[in-house]
Short mmCIF file of C-alpha atoms and ligand atoms in Angstrom, two decimals:
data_model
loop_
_atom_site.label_atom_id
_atom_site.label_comp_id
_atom_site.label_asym_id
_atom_site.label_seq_id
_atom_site.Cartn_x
_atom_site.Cartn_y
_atom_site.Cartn_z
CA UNK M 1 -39.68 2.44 19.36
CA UNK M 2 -37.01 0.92 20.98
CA UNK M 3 -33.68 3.40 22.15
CA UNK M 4 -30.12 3.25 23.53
CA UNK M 5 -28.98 6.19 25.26
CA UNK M 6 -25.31 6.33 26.11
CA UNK M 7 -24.72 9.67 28.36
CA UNK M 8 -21.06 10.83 29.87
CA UNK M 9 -19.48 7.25 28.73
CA UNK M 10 -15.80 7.44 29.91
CA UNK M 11 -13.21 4.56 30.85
CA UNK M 12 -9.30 4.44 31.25
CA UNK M 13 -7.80 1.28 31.60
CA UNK M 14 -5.89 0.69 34.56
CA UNK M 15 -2.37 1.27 32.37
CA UNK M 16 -3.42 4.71 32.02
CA UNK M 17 -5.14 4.38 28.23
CA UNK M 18 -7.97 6.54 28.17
CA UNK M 19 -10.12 4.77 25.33
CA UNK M 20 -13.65 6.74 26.11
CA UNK M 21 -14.05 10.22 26.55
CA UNK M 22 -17.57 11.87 27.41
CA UNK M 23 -19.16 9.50 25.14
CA UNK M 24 -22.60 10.79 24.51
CA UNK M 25 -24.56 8.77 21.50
CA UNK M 26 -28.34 8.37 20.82
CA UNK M 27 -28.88 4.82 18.99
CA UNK M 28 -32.54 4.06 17.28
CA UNK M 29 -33.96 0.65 15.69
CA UNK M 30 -32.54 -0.24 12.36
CA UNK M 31 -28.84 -0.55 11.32
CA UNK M 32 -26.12 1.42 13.32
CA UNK M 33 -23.04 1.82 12.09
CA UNK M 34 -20.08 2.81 14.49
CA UNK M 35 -16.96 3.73 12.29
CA UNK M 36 -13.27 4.35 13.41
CA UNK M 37 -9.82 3.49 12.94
CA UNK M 38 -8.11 0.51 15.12
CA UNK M 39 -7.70 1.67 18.75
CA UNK M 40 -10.69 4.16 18.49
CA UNK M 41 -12.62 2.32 21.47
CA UNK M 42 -14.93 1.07 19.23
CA UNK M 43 -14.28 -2.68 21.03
CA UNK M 44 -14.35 -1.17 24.42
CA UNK M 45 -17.83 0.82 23.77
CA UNK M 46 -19.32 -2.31 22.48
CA UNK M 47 -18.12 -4.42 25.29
CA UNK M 48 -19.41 -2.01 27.97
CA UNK M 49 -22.64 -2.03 25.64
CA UNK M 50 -23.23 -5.69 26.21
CA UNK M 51 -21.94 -5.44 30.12
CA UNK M 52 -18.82 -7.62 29.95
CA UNK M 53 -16.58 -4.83 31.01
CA UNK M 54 -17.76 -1.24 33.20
CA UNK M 55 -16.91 2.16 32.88
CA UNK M 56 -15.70 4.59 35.59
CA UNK M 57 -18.62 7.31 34.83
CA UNK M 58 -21.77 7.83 32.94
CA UNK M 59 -24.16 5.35 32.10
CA UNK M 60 -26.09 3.31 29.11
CA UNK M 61 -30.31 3.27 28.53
CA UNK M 62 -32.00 0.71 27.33
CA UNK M 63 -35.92 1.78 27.13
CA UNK M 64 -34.90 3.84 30.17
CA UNK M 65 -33.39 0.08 32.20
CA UNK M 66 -29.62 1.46 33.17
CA UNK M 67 -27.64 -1.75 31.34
CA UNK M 68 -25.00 -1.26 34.12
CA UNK M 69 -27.19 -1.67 37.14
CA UNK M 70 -29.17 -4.45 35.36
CA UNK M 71 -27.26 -6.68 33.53
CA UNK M 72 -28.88 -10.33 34.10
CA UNK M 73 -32.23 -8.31 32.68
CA UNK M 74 -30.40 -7.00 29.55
CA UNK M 75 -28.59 -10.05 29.19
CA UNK M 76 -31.65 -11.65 28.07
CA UNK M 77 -32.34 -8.89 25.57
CA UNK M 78 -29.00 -8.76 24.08
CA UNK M 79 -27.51 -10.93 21.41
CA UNK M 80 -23.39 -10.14 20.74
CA UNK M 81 -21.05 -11.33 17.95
CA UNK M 82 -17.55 -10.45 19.29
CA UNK M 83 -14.32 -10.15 16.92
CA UNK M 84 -13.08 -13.26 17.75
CA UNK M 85 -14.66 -16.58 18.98
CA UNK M 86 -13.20 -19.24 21.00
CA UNK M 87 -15.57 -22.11 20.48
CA UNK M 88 -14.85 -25.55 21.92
CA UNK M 89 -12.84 -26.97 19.13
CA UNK M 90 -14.40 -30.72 19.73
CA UNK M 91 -17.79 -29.87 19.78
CA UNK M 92 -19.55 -30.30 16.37
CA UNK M 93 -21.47 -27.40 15.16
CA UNK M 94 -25.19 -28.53 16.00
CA UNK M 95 -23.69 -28.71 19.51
CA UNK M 96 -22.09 -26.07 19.72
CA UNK M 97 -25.15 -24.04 18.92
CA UNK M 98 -27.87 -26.13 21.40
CA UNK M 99 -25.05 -25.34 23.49
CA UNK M 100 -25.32 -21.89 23.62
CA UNK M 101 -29.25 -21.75 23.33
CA UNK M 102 -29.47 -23.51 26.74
CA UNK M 103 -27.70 -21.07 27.79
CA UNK M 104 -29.62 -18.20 26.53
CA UNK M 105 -32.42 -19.82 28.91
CA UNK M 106 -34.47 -21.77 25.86
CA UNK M 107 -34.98 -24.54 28.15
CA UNK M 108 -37.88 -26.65 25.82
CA UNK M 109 -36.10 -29.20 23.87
CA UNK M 110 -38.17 -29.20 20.74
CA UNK M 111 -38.32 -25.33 20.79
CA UNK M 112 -34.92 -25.85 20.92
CA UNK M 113 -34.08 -28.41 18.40
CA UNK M 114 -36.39 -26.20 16.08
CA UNK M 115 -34.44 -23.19 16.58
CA UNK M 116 -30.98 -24.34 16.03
CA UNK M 117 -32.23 -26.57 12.59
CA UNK M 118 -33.50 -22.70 12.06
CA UNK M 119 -30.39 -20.69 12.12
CA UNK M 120 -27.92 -23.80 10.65
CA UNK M 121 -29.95 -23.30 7.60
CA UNK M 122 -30.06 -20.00 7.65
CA UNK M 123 -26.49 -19.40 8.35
CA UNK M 124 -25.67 -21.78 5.72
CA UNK M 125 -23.98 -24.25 7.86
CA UNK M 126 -26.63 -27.30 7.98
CA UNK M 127 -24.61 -29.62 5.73
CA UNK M 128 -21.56 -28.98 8.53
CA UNK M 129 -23.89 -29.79 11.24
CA UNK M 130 -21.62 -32.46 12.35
CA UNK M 131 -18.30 -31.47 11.55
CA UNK M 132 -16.28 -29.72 14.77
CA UNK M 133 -15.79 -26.59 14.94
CA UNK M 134 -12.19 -26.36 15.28
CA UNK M 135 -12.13 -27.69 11.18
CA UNK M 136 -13.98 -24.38 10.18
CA UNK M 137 -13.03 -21.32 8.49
CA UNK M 138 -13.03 -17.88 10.01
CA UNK M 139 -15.91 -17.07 8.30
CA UNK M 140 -17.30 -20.32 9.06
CA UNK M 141 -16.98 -19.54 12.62
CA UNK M 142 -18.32 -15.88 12.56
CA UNK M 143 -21.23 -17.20 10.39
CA UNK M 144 -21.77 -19.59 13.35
CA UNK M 145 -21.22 -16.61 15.79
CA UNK M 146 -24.01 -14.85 14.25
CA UNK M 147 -26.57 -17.66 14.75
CA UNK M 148 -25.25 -18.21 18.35
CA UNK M 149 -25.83 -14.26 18.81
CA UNK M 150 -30.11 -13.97 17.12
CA UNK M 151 -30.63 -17.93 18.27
CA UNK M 152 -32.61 -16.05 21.10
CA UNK M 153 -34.16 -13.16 19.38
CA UNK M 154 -32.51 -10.76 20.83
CA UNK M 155 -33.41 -6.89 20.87
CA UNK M 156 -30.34 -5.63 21.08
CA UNK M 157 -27.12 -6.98 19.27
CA UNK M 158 -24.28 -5.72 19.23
CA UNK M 159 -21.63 -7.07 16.21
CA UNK M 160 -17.91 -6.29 16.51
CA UNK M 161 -15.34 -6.07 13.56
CA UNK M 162 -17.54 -8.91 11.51
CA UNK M 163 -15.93 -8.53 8.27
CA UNK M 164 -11.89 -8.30 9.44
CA UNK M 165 -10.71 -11.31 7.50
CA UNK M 166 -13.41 -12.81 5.47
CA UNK M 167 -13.01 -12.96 1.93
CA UNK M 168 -15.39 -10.74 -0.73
CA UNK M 169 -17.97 -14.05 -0.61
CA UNK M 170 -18.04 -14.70 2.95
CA UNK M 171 -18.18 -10.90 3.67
CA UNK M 172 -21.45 -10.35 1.20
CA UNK M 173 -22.79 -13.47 2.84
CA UNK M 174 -22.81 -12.49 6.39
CA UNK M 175 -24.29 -8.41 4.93
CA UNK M 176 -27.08 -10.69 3.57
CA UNK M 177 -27.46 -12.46 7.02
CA UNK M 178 -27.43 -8.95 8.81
CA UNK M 179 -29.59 -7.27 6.72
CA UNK M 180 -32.11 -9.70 7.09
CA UNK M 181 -32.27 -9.30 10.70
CA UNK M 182 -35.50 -7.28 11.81
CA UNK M 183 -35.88 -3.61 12.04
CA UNK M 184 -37.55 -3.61 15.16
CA UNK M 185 -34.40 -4.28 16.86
CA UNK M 186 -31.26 -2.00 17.24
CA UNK M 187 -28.64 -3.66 15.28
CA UNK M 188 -25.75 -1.72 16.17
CA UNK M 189 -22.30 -2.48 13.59
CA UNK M 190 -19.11 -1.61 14.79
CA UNK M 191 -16.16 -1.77 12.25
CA UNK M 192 -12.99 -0.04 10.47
CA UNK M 193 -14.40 -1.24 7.20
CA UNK M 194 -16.42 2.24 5.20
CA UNK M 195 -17.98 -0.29 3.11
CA UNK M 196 -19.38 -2.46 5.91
CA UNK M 197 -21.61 1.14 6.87
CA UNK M 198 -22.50 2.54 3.45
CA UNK M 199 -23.69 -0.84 2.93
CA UNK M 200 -26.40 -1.42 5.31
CA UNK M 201 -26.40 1.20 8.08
CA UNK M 202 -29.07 4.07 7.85
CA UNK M 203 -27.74 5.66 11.19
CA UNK M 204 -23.82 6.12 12.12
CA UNK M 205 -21.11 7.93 14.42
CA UNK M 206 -17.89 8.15 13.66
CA UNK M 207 -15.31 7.65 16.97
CA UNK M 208 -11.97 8.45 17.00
CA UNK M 209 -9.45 8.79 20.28
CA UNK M 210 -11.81 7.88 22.28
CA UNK M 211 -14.74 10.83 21.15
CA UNK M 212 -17.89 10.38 19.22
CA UNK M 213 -17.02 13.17 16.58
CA UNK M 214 -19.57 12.83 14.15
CA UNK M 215 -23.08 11.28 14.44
CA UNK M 216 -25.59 11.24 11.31
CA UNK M 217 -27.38 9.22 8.56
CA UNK M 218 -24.70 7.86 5.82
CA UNK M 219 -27.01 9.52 3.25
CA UNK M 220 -27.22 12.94 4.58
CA UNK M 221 -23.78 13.15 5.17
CA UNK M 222 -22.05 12.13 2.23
CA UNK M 223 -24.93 14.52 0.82
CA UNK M 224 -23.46 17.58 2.75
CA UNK M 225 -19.99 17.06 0.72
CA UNK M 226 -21.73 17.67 -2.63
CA UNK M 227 -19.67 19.74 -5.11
CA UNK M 228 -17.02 19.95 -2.19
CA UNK M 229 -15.09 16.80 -3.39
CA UNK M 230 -12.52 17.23 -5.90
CA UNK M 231 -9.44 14.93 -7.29
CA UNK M 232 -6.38 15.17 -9.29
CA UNK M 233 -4.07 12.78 -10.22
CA UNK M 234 -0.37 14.48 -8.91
CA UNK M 235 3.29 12.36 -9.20
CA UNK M 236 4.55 11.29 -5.73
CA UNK M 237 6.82 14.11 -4.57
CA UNK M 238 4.34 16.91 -5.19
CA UNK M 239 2.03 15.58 -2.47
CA UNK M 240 3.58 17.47 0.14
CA UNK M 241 3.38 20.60 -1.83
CA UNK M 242 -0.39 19.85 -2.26
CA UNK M 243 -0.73 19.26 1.50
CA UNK M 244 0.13 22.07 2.46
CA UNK M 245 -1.73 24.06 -0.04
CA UNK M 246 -4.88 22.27 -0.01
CA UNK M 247 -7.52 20.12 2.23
CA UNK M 248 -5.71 17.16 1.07
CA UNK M 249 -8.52 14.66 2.85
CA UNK M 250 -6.89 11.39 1.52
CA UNK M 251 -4.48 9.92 -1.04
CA UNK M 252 -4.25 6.87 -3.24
CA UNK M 253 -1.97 5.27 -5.29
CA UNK M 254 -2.90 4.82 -8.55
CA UNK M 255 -0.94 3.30 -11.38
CA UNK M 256 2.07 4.78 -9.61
CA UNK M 257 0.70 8.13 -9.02
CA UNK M 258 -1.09 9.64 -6.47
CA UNK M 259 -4.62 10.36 -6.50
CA UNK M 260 -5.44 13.65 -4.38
CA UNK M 261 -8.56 13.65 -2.77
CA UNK M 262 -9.40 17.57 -1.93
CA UNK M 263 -12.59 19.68 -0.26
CA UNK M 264 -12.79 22.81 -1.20
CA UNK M 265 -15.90 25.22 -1.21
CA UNK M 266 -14.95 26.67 -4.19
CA UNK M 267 -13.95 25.60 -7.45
CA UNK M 268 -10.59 23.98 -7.89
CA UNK M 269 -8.95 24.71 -11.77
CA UNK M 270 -7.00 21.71 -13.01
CA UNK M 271 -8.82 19.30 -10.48
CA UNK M 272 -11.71 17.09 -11.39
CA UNK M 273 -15.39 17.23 -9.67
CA UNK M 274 -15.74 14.39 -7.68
CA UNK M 275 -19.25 12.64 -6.81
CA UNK M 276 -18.80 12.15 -2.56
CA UNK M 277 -19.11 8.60 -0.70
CA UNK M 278 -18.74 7.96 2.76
CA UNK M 279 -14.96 7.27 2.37
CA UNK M 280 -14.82 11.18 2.03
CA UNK M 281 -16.94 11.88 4.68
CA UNK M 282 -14.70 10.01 6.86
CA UNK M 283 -11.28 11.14 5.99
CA UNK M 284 -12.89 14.55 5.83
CA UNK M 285 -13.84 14.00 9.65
CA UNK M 286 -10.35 11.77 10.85
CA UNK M 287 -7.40 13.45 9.55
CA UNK M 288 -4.71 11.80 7.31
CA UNK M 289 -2.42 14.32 7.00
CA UNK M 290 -0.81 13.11 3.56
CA UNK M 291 -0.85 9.65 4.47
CA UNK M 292 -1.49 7.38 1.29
CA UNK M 293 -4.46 5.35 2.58
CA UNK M 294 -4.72 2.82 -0.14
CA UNK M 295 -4.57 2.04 -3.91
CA UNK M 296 -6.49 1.16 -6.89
P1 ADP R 301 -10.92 -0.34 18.74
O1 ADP R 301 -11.91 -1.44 18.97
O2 ADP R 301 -11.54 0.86 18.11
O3 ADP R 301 -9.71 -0.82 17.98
P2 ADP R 301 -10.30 -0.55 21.58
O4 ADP R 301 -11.51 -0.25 22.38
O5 ADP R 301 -9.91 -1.99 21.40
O6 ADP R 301 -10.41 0.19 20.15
O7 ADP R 301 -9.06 0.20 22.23
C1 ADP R 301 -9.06 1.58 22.58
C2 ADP R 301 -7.76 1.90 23.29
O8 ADP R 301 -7.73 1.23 24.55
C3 ADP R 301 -6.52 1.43 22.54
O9 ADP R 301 -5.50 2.38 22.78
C4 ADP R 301 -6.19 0.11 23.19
O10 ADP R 301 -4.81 -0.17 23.09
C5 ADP R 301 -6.62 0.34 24.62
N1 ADP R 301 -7.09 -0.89 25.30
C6 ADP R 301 -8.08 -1.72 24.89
N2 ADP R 301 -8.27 -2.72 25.78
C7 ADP R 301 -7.37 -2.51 26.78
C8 ADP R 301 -7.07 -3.18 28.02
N3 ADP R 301 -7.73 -4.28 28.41
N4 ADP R 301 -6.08 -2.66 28.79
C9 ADP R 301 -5.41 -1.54 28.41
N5 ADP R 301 -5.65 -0.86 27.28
C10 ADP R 301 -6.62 -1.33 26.47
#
């Protein structure tokens, strides 16, 4: 069984932004899901992860090889997708691709021909083989990403914000993509997007300011919040009144109400019983504070 260890993890940029704090996280094979709001760190864990960037203390395992103090090793082991690509625009895809296996060291020509026909296809992206790249689509171009990223067979890979900006399709194609990928590799999925974890991670941590504040299977979790979870539909200017009388964890709009999302241990008259998702497990964990964080 393959592991990541991340012990003591800390790094403040040299403006004086602290974005890691004593980041301590234990990562297995499968699906990992790392879930916070924008400016969490989540970008600057996952670039320290695959050694573009170093931190000022603590260090990162992989099967006990310190990632920091041997990077051209891990390299070879890692496959990333970062948020945003900038691929030669002029280069057609198929290039673009052999490009980028060369330089993940797949030096045999017909291993290498092979391999990029491989992940076209599977990618969905053959027909475009010829087209440049600077024509495509954003999801176009992280679908190409993501072949760019396995090409090698990596053991580690490391995905960043995948789904910001596709549309519903493109986003349930590139799940299907990612949850293809083996389980004997550590997959690990860092997003803002709830969804994007309940939806294929088994394994998760949930980072805010900097600090790992919650680490735990999706399942179990949202588990824990059973017959905790309750809702009531309230006009707008009594949320503040329910605020401050309740564990308001989240609120929605909702055909110009609000929908109040409470925990309470005990029973709640006049509120509903509310079956728990991961959406409450988060807001229960990163406070709102009465801010309406979306609508139905
Ligand atoms: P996330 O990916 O969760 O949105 P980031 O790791 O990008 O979070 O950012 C964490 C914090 O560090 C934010 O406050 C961000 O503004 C800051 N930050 C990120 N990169 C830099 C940088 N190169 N220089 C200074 N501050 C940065």
């Amino acid at each position: 069984m393959k592991k990541l260890t991340i012990s003591g993890l800390s790094k403040t940029y040299s403006n004086g932004t602290t974005a890691l704090k004593e980041v301590n996280l234990e990562v297995n094979q499968g699906m990992f899901g790392l879930l916070g709001p924008n400016g969490a760190g989540k970008s600057t864990l996952m670039r320290t992860i695959a050694t573009l960037q170093s931190s000022d203390s603590g260090n990162i395992k992989f099967d006990s090889i310190d990632i920091q103090e041997n990077q051209t090793k891990i390299k070879k082991k890692l496959g990333f997708l970062p948020q945003s690509f900038d691929f030669y625009p002029n280069l057609s895809a198929w290039d673009t691709l052999n490009y980028y296996a060369i330089l993940k060291g797949i030096t045999n020509h017909n291993e290498r021909k092979n391999l990029v026909t491989e992940w076209l296809v599977k990618v969905n992206l053959y027909d475009q083989r010829k087209k440049r790249v600077g024509g495509f689509s954003g999801g176009m171009k992280q679908r190409l990403g993501i072949a760019q990223a396995l090409i090698a067979n990596p053991e580690l890979v490391i995905v960043d914000e995948p789904t910001a900006g596709l549309d519903p399709k493109e986003r349930n194609h590139f799940h299907n993509i990612l949850s293809e990928i083996g389980e004997d590799k550590i997959v690990i999925l860092s997003t803002h997007i709830v969804d994007d974890v309940s939806d294929l991670c088994t394994d998760m941590a949930i980072i805010n300011q900097g600090q790992v504040i919650l680490q735990g299977s999706p399942l179990a979790e949202v588990e824990k919040l059973t017959g905790r979870i309750w809702r009531k539909i309230i006009k707008k200017d009594e949320l503040d009144w329910y605020s401050s009388e309740f564990e308001v964890i989240s609120s929605h709009l909702y055909m110009g109400d609000i929908r109040v999302i409470v925990y309470s241990d005990s029973d709640l008259s006049g509120f509903e019983l509310k079956t728990p998702d991961l959406e409450d497990v988060y807001f229960k964990t990163i406070p709102h504070q009465g801010d309406i964080v979306g609508g139905e």
